[in-house]
Every structure is written in C-alpha cells, then in structure tokens.
PDB file of C-alpha atoms in Angstrom:
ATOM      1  CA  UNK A 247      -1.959   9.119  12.387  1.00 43.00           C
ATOM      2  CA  UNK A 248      -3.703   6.028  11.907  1.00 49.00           C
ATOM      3  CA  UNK A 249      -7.307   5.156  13.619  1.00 48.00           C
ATOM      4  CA  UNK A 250      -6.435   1.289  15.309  1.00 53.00           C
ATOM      5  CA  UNK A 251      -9.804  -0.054  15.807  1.00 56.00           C
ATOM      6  CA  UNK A 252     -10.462  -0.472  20.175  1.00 53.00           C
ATOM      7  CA  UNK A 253     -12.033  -3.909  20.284  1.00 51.00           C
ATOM      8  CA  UNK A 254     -14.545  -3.126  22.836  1.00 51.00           C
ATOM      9  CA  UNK A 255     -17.125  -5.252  21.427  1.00 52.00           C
ATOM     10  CA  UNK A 256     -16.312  -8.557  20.198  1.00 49.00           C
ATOM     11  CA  UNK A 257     -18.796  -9.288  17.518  1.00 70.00           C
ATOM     12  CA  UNK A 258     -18.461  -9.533  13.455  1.00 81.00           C
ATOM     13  CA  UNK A 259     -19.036  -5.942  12.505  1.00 83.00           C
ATOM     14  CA  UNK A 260     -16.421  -4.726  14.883  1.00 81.00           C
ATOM     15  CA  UNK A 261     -13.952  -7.646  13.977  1.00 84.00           C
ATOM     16  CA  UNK A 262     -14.269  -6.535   9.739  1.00 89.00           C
ATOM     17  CA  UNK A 263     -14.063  -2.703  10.749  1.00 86.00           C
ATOM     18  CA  UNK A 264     -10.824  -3.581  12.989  1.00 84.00           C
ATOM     19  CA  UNK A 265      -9.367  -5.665   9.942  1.00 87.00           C
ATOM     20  CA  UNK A 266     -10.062  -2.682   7.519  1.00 90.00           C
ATOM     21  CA  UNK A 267      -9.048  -0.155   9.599  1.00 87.00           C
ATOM     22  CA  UNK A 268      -5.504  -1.779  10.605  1.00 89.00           C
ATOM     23  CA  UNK A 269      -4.914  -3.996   7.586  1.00 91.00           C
ATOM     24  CA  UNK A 270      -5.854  -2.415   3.970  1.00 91.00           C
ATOM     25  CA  UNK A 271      -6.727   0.497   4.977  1.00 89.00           C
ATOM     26  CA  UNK A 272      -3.461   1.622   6.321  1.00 88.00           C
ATOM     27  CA  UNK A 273      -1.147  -0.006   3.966  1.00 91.00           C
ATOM     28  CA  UNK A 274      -3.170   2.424   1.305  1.00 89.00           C
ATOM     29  CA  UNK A 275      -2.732   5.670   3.164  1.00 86.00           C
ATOM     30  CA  UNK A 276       1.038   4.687   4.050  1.00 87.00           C
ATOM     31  CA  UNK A 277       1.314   3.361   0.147  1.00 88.00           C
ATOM     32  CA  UNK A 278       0.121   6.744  -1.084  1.00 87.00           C
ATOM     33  CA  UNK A 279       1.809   9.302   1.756  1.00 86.00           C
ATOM     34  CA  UNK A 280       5.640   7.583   0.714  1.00 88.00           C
ATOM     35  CA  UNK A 281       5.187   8.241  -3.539  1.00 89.00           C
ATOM     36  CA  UNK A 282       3.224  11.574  -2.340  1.00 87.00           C
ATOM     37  CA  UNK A 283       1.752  11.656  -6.041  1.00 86.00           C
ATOM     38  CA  UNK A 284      -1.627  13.050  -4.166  1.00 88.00           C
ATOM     39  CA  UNK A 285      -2.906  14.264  -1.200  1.00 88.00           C
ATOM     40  CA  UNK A 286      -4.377  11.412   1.339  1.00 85.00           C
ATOM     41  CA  UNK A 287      -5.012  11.852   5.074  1.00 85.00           C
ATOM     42  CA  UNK A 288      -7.081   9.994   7.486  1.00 77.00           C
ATOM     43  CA  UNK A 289     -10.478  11.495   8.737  1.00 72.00           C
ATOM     44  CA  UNK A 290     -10.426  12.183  12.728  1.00 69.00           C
ATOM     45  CA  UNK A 291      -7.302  12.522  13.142  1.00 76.00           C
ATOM     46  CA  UNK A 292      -6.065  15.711  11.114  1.00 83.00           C
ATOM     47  CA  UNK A 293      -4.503  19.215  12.275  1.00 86.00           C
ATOM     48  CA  UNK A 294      -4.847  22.197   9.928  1.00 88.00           C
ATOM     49  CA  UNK A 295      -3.602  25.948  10.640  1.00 91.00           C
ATOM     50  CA  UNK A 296      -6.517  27.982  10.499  1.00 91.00           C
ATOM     51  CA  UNK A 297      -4.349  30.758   8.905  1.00 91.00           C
ATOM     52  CA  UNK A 298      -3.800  28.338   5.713  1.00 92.00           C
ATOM     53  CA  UNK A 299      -7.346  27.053   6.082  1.00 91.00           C
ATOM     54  CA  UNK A 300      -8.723  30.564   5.253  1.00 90.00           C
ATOM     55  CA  UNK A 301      -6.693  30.993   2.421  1.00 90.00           C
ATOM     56  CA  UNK A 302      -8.809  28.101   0.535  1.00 91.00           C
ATOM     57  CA  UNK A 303     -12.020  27.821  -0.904  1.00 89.00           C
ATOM     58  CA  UNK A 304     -12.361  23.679  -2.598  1.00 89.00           C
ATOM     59  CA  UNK A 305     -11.661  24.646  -5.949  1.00 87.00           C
ATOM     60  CA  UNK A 306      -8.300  22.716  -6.116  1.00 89.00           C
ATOM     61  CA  UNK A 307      -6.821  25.431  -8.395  1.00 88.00           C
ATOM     62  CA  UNK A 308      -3.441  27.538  -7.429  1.00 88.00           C
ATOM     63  CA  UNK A 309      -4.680  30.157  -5.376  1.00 76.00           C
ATOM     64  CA  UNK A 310      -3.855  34.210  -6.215  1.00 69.00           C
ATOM     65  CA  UNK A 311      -4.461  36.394  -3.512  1.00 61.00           C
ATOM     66  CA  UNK A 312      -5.842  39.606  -4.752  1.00 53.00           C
ATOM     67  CA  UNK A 313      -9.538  39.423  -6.089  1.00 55.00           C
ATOM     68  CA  UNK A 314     -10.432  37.578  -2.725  1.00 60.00           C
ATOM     69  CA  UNK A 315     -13.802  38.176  -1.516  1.00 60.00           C
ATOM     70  CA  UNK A 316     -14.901  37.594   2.157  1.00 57.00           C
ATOM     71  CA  UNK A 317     -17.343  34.750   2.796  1.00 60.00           C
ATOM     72  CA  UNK A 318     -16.000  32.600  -0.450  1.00 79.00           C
ATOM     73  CA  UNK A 319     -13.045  31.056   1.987  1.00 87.00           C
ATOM     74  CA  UNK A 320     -12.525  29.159   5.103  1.00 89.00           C
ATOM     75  CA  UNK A 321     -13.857  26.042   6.867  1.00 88.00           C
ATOM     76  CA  UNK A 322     -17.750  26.800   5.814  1.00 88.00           C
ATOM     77  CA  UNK A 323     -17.220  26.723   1.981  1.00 88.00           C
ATOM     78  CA  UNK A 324     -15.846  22.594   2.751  1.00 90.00           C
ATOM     79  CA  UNK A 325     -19.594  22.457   4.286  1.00 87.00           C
ATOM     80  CA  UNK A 326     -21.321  20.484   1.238  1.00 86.00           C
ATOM     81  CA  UNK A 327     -18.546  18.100   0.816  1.00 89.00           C
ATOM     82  CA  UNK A 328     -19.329  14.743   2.974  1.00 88.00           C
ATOM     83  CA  UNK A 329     -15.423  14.283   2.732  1.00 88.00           C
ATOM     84  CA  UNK A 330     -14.939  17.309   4.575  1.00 89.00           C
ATOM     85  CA  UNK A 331     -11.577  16.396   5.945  1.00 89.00           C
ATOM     86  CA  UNK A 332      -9.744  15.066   2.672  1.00 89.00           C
ATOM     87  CA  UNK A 333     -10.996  17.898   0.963  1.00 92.00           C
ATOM     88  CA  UNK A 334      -9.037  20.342   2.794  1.00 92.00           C
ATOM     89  CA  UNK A 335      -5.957  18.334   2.956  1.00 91.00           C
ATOM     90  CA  UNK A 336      -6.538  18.455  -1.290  1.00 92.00           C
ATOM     91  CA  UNK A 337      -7.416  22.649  -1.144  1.00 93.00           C
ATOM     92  CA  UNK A 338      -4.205  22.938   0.580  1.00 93.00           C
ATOM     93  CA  UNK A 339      -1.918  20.625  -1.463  1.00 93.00           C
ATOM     94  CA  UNK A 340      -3.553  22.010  -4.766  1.00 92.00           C
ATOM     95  CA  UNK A 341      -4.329  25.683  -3.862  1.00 92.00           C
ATOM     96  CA  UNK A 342      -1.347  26.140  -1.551  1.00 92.00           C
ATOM     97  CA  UNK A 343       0.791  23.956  -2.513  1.00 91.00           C
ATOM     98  CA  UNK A 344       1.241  22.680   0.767  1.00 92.00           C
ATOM     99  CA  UNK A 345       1.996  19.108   1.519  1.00 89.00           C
ATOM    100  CA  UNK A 346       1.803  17.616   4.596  1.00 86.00           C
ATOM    101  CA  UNK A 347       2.697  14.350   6.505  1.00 83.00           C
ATOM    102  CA  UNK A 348       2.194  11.388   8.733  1.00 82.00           C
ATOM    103  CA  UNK A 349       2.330  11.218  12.361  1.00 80.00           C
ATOM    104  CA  UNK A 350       4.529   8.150  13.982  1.00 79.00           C
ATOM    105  CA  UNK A 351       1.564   8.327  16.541  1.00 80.00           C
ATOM    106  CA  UNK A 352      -1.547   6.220  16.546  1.00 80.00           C
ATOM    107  CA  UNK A 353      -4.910   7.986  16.696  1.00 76.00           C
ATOM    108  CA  UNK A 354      -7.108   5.306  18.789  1.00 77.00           C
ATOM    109  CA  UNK A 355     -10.864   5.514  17.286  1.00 74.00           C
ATOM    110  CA  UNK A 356     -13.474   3.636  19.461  1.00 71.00           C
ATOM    111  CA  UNK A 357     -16.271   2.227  16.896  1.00 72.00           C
ATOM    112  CA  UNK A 358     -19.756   2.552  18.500  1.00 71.00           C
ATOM    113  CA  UNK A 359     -22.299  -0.146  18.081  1.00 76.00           C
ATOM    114  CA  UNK A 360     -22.508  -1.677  14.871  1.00 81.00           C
ATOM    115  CA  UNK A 361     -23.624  -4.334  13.066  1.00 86.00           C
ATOM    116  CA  UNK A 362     -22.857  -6.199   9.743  1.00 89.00           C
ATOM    117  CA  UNK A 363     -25.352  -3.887   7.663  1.00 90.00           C
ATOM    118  CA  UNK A 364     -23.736  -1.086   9.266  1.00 89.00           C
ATOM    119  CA  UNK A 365     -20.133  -2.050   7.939  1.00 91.00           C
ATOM    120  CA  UNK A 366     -21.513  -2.745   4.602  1.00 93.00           C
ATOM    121  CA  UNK A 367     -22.929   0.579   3.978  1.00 93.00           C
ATOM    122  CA  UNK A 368     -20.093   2.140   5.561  1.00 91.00           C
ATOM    123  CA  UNK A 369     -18.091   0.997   3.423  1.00 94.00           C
ATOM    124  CA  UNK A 370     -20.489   1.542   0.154  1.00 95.00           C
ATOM    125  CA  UNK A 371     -20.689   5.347   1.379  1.00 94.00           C
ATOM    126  CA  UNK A 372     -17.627   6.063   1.303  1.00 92.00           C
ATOM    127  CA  UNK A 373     -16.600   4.208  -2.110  1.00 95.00           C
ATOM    128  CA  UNK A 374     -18.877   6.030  -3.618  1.00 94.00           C
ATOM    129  CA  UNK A 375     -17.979   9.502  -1.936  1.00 93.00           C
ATOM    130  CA  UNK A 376     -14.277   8.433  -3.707  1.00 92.00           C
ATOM    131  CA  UNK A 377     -15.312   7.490  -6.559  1.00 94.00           C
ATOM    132  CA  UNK A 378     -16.902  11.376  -7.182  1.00 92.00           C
ATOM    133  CA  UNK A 379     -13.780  12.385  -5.974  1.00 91.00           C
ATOM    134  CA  UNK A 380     -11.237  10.514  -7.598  1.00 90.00           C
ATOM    135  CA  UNK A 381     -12.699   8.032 -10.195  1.00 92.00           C
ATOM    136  CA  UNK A 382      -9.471   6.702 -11.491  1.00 92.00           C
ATOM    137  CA  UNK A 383      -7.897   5.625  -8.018  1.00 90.00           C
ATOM    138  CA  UNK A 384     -11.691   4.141  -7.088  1.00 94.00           C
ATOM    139  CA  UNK A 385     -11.852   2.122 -10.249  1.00 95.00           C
ATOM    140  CA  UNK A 386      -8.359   0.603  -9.904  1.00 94.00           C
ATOM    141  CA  UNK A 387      -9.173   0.253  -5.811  1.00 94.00           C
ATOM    142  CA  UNK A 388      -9.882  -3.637  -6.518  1.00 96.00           C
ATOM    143  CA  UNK A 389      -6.453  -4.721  -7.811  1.00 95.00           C
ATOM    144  CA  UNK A 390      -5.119  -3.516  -4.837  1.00 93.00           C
ATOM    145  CA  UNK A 391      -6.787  -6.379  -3.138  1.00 95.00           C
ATOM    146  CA  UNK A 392      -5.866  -9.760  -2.204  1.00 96.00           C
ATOM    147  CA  UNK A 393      -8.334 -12.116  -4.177  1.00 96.00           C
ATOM    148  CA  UNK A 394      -7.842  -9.793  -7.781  1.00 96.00           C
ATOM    149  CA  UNK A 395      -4.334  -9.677  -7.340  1.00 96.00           C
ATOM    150  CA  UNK A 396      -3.715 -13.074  -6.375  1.00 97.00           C
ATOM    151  CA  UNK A 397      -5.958 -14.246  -9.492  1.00 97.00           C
ATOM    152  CA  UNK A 398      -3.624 -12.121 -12.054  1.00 97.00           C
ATOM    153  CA  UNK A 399      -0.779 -13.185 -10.148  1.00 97.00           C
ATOM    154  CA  UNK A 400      -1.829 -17.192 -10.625  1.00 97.00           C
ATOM    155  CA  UNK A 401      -2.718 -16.721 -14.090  1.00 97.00           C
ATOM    156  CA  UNK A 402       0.425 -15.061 -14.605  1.00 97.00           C
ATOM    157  CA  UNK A 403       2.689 -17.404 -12.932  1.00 97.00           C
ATOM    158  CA  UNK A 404       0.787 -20.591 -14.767  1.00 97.00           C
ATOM    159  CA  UNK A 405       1.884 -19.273 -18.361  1.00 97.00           C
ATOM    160  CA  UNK A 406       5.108 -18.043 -17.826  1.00 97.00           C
ATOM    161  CA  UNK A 407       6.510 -20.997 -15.394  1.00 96.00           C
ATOM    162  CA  UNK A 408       3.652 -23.680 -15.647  1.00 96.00           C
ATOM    163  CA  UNK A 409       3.081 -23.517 -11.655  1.00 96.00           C
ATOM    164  CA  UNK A 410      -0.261 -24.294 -10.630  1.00 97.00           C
ATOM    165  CA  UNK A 411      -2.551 -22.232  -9.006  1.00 97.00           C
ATOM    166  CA  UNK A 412      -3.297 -24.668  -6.227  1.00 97.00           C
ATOM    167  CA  UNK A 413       0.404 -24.351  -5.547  1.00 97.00           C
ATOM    168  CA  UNK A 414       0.785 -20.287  -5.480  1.00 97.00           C
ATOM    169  CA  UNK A 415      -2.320 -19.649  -4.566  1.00 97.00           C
ATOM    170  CA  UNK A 416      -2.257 -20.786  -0.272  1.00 97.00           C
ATOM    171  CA  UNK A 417       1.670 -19.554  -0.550  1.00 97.00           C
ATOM    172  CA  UNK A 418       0.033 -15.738  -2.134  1.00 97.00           C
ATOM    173  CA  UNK A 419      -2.466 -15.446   0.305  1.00 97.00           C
ATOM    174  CA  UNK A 420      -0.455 -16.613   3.407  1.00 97.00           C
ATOM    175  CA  UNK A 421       2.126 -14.132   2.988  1.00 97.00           C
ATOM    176  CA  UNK A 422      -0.643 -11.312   2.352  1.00 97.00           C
ATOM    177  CA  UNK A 423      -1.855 -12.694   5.836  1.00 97.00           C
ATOM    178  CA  UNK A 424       1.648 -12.269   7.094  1.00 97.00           C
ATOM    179  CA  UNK A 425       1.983  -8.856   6.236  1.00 96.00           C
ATOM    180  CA  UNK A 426      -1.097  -7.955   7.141  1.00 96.00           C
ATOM    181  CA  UNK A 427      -0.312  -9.046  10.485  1.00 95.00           C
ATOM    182  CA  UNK A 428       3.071  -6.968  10.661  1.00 95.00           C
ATOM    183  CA  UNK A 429       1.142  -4.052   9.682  1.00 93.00           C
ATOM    184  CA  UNK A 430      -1.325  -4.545  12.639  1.00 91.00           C
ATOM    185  CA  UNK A 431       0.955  -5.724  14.855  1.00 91.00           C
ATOM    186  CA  UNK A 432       3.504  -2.221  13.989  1.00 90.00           C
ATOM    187  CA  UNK A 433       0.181   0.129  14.785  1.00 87.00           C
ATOM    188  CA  UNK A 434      -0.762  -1.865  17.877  1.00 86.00           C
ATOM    189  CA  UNK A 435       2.935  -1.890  19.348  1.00 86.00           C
ATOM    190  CA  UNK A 436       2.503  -5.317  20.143  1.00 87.00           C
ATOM    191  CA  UNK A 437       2.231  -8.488  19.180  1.00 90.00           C
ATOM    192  CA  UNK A 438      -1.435  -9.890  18.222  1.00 89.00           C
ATOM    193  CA  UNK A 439      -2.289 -11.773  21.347  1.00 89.00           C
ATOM    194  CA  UNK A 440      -2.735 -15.538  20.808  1.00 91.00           C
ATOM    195  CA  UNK A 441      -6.176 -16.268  21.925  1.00 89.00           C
ATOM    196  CA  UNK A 442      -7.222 -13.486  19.279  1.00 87.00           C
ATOM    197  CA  UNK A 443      -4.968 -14.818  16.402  1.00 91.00           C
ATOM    198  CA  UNK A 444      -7.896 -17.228  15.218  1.00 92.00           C
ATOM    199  CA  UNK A 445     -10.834 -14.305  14.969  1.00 88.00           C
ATOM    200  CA  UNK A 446      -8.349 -12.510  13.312  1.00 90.00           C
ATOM    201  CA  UNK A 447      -7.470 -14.518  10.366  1.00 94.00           C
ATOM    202  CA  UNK A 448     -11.483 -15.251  10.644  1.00 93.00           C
ATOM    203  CA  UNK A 449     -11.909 -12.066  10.392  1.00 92.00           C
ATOM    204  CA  UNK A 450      -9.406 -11.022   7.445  1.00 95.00           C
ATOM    205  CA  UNK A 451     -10.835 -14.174   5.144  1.00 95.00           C
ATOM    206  CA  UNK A 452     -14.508 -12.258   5.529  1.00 95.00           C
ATOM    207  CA  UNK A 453     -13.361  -8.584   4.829  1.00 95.00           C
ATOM    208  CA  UNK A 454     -11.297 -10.750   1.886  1.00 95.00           C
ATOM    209  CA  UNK A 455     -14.456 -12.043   0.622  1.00 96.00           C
ATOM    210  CA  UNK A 456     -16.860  -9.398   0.750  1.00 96.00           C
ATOM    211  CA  UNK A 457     -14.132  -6.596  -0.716  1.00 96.00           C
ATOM    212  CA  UNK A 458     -15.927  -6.723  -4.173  1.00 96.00           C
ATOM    213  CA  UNK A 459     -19.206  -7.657  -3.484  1.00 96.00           C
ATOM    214  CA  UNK A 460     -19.237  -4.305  -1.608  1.00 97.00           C
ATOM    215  CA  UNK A 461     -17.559  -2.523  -4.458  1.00 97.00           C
ATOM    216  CA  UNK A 462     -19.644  -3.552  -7.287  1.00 97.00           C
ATOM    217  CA  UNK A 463     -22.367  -2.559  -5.064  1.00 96.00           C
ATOM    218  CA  UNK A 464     -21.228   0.978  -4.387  1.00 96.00           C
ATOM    219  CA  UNK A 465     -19.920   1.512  -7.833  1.00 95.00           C
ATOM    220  CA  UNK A 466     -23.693   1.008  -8.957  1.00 94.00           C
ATOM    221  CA  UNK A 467     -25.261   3.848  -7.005  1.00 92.00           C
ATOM    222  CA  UNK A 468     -24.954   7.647  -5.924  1.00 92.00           C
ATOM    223  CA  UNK A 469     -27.034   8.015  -2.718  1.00 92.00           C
ATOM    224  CA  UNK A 470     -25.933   7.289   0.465  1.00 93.00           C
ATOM    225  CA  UNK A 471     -26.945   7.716   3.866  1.00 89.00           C
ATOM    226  CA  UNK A 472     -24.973   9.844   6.748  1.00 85.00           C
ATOM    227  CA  UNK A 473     -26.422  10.621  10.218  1.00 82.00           C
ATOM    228  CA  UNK A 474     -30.008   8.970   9.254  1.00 84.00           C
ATOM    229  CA  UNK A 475     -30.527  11.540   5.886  1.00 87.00           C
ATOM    230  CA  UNK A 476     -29.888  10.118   2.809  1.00 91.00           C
ATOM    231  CA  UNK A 477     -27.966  12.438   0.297  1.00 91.00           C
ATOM    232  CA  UNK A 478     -26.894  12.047  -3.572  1.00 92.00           C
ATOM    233  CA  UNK A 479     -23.228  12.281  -4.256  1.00 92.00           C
ATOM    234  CA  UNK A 480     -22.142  14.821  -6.761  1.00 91.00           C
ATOM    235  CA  UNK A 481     -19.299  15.585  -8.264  1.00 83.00           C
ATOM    236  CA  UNK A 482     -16.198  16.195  -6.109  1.00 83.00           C
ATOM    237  CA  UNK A 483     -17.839  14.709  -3.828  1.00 86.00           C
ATOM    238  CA  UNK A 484     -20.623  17.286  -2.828  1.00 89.00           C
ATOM    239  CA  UNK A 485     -23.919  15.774  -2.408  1.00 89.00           C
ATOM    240  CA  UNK A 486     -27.570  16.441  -2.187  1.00 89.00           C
ATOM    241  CA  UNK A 487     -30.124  16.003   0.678  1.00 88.00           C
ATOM    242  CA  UNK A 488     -32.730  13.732  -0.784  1.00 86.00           C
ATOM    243  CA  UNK A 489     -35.826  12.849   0.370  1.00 69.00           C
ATOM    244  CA  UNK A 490     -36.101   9.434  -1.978  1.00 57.00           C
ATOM    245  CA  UNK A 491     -36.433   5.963  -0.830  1.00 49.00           C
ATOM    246  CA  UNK A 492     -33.009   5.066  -2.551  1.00 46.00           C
ATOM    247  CA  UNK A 493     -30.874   2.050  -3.016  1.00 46.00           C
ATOM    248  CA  UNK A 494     -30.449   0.905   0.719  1.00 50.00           C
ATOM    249  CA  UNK A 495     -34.459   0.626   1.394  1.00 45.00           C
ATOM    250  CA  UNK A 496     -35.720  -0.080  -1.825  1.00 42.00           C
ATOM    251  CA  UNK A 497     -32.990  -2.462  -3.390  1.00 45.00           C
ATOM    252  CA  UNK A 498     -30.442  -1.339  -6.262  1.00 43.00           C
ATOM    253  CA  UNK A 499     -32.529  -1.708  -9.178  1.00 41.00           C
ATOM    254  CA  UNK A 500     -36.147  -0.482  -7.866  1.00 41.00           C
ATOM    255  CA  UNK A 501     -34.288   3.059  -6.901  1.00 44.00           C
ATOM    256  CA  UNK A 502     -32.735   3.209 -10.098  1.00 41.00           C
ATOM    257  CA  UNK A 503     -36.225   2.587 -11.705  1.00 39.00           C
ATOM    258  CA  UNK A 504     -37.646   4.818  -9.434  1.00 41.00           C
ATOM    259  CA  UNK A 505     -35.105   7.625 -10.550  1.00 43.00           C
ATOM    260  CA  UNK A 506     -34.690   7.158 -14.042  1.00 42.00           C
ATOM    261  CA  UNK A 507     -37.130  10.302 -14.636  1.00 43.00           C
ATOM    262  CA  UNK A 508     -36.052  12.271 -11.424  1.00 44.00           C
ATOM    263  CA  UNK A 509     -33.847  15.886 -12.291  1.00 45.00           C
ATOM    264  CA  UNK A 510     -31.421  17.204  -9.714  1.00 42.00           C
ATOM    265  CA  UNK A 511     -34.084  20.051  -8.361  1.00 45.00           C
ATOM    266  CA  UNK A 512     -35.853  17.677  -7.169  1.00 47.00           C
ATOM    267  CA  UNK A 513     -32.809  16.740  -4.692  1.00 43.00           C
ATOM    268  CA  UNK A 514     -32.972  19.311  -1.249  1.00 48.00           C
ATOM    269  CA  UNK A 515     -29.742  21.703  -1.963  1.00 48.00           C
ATOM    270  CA  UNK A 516     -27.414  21.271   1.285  1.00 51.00           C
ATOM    271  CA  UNK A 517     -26.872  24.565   2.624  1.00 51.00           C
ATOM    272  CA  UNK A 518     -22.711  25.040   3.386  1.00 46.00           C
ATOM    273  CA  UNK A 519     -23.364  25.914   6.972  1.00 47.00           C
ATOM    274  CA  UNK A 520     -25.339  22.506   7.493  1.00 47.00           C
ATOM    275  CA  UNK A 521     -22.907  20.370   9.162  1.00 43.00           C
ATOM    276  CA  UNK A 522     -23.207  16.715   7.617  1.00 45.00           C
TER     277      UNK A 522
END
C-alpha cells in the first residue's frame, strides 16, 4: 500500500509532501519490494499477525524458540524505536524469515496542517531515524535523486560522446518529470487533472531543489523532534528523550557546541511502554 497524499489544502507544504509521497517516495519502496534484497514497508498502512509478532523481540537475529522468556517479545519491546513499523517488518524478515509484500491497493493518508518548516523537519527526522538504521542505503539516498544523477549522467555523457550538458540536461530532467507523472498518475487511477498540472511540476522543481539541502542538514545531527519532545537517535534507530535545546531551536552548530561535553545519562531513557 502506498499513502497518496489527499490535497485538502492547497498550499506549499502540502504540494512538496504530495510530490514526495507519490513521486520518490514510492518509486523507492516499489524499487526495493521488486529486488527484495531488504525489508521496506510503508508506515500506516501495514498488517502484521499478532501470532508472528510475538515471536520477535528487534534483535534482527534468527530466532530459536526454546530459552524464550515472557516479557522480552511482542509489540512493547518495538516501543523505543521511533520507526516502530519498519522495525517489525525487519524482526520478521530477519528473525522469522518471513517476507512479505505489496498491496495493489492505495492507502489514502490525509496530511493535517502543515507548513514549510513542518515538511523540512519531517523530512530531516526521518533521514536521520534511517540513517541509524541503515547507514549505507541513507548515505547513497542522494544518487537516487534527480539533480545528482543527472550531474553524473552529464558529466558522463560529455566525455564519452562530447554532448553538452545544456543539451542532456532539459531532455534528463523532462523524462524524470515524465515518469514521475506516470507514477502519480498509476497511484491516483487517473490522470493528473489539467488545471493542477502547473503546481505540480511547481511543485516537483521545489522538492527537486531542496532534496540535499535537507539531507546535508539531517546527516549533520541526531536529535529530532516527534509529538512536541525532542529525542536523540541511537543506534538502530532507538532514541532518547532529551530535554536539550537541540539543532531545530538553537541552529546546527550552537547545539553541537552546546553538546560537545554532554554524556548519554544525561539524555531521559524512553521507557518501552511510552508510546512515541
């Protein structure tokens, strides 16, 4: 299932969340569901048997059934991770060795209010989350994009056939557009409508254009905020309640300065039963 974005407000935010949502973000999740190399679900819009769900316990090794010990299994222990949902789909692919699939039905997820900020630190929370969780994928996440690949692909084109950028370049990105649009247009059922056509490619060129600002920004920081408490990201993507001022209300480099010194217990534990 994939979440196709309701366009109940029509303002920026909700425009770059649609394009994410429908465009990138699905190509990845359908990109990495066909080689099925790892698991990779969609939050929202999962279904789990509880049977196999108390059979795991997030450590992502092959599980043996004897020595099990009541309370160390089940939907609580997944508690601490603010990925909650892809780490079960990994317990049970790793543990298990179950593997599951994709829908052919679209999960519809209405975004709330929401402005630009919003979006940005959306999107930094959850790169960060990933990049705890899987660092390799999250460091390679940018040549998966439009304006990095179309760069290599220039520069690439230039020395081995002398074609000018200026030449490949509008041909990369329009079909990148095009497909883009297919994708949408195969979750929608429909064609995009015409009158909408223009804030979409609007749209798109933004979400193009911010992709790595956003990245480099999340790639330099481990706190992030979730529900209005701000928590540091550990590794596999547990985190931290913290009570610090932190990179979104003190800037990037005053939070690191203000942390150099700081040790982990002075970070708020989150208890397992705490939903985030």
């Amino acid at each position: 299932m994939f979440p196709l974005r309701l366009n109940t407000k029509d303002i920026l935010a909700h425009g770059l969340k649609q394009q994410f949502l429908n465009t990138n973000h699905a190509k990845m999740y359908l990109a990495i569901n066909i080689v099925a190399i790892e698991s990779c679900v969609v939050g929202k819009s999962n279904l789990y048997r509880r049977s196999d769900l108390e059979r795991v316990n997030g450590s992502l090794k092959p599980r043996k059934e004897t020595n099990r010990r009541e309370g160390e299994y089940g939907l609580a222990i997944f508690g601490s991770f603010l990925a909650e949902d892809n780490m079960i789909a990994s317990a049970l692919w790793h543990e298990l060795d179950l593997r599951h699939d994709l829908s052919c039905d679209v999960a519809h997820n209405a975004i709330g209010k929401m402005t630009l900020t919003d979006y940005v630190w959306r999107r930094v929370r959850w790169i960060r989350v990933r990049k705890h969780m899987v660092l390799a994928a999250t460091i390679l996440e940018p040549f998966t994009e439009n304006l990095v690949a179309s760069s290599i692909a220039a520069a690439s084109v230039k020395y081995l056939f002398g074609v000018s950028p200026w030449v490949f370049l509008p041909i990369h990105h329009s079909a990148w557009l095009w497909v883009d649009l297919d994708v949408y247009e195969s979750l929608a059922g429909h064609p995009l409508p015409a009158h909408e056509r223009w804030k979409f490619i609007g749209a798109w060129c933004m979400r193009e254009l911010l992709t790595l600002p956003i990245w480099f920004l999340a790639m330099c920081g481990d706190e992030v905020t979730w529900r209005g408490k701000r928590y540091q990201v550990l590794r596999a993507g547990q985190v931290r309640r913290t009570a610090s001022g932190g990179t979104r209300n003190g800037g990037f480099w005053k939070g690191w300065w203000h942390r150099r010194g700081e040790s982990l217990s002075q970070y708020e534990s989150l208890p397992i039963n705490e939903p985030i």
